[in-house]
Amino acid sequence: MTDKKPNRKEQILGTLAAMLETSPGQRITTKSLAAEIGVSEAALYRHFPSKAKMFEGLIEFTEEAVLTRINQVMNVEKDTLVRCEMMLRVVLTFVERNPGITRILTGDALMGEHERLRSRVQNLFAKIESNLKQALRERRLRENVQTRLDESVLANLLMAYADGKIAQFVRSEFKHQPTHEFDAQWQTIAHQLL
């Protein structure tokens, strides 16, 4: 019986995410990452040419997980309020389940790192907001429902809500869950704004 050898790239990314979770506010060095995994720094660089590429790997994982799920919501669900609720829930649930990656999404872990990483995170949030805006516009066209505010303003407000929940989660050192009281808050948002 042979044990399957773990995928070293996945192990590196998983360990990096775990260290980001357990070391809030601290910068993760390749030396400390290598020590945590039990390999040399050179072994890390055989799989990733730089620490920035490791962060990019976690951002790619996030993009794939979140945007794939949001696309499924957009394709399957036709009710606008349910679509928006589910998209926000996808984002908040993802960060709740991946606290270390959340530090990347807030920029906390990217201080002193390459600007392209922050740009990539900004693009991810722009894509999420764009999906919200699309859902709200489709409501006007399909359901002939006019919202109190412009769709762009509403989509941005929904993203600001999600950003706030995510920031609270990081500031609380992952104790204040982003989905805590989401259902009650969503009812208020839907009733008052949408």
mmCIF file of C-alpha atoms in Angstrom, residues 21 92-99 102 161-162 164-170 172-183 185:
data_model
loop_
_atom_site.group_PDB
_atom_site.id
_atom_site.type_symbol
_atom_site.label_atom_id
_atom_site.label_comp_id
_atom_site.label_asym_id
_atom_site.label_seq_id
_atom_site.Cartn_x
_atom_site.Cartn_y
_atom_site.Cartn_z
ATOM 1 C CA GLU A 21 -4.793 33.114 9.954
ATOM 2 C CA LEU A 92 -19.085 36.215 3.293
ATOM 3 C CA THR A 93 -19.143 32.437 3.657
ATOM 4 C CA PHE A 94 -15.923 32.098 1.663
ATOM 5 C CA VAL A 95 -14.062 34.553 3.889
ATOM 6 C CA GLU A 96 -15.500 32.938 7.006
ATOM 7 C CA ARG A 97 -14.152 29.560 5.886
ATOM 8 C CA ASN A 98 -10.794 30.985 4.736
ATOM 9 C CA PRO A 99 -9.683 33.502 7.369
ATOM 10 C CA THR A 102 -9.273 37.161 4.105
ATOM 11 C CA TYR A 161 -21.632 46.223 3.368
ATOM 12 C CA ALA A 162 -19.634 43.092 2.477
ATOM 13 C CA GLY A 164 -17.407 46.145 6.277
ATOM 14 C CA LYS A 165 -18.280 42.620 7.400
ATOM 15 C CA ILE A 166 -14.946 41.354 6.059
ATOM 16 C CA ALA A 167 -12.990 44.141 7.787
ATOM 17 C CA GLN A 168 -14.792 43.400 11.089
ATOM 18 C CA PHE A 169 -13.791 39.769 10.744
ATOM 19 C CA VAL A 170 -10.107 40.636 10.321
ATOM 20 C CA SER A 172 -11.704 40.860 15.504
ATOM 21 C CA GLU A 173 -8.910 38.396 14.712
ATOM 22 C CA PHE A 174 -11.531 36.128 13.089
ATOM 23 C CA LYS A 175 -13.870 35.993 16.077
ATOM 24 C CA HIS A 176 -16.758 38.083 14.658
ATOM 25 C CA GLN A 177 -18.114 35.831 11.896
ATOM 26 C CA PRO A 178 -19.100 37.709 8.711
ATOM 27 C CA THR A 179 -22.329 35.727 8.360
ATOM 28 C CA HIS A 180 -23.393 36.484 11.947
ATOM 29 C CA GLU A 181 -26.810 38.205 11.785
ATOM 30 C CA PHE A 182 -26.647 38.262 7.972
ATOM 31 C CA ASP A 183 -30.224 37.019 7.567
ATOM 32 C CA GLN A 185 -29.443 42.419 8.128
#
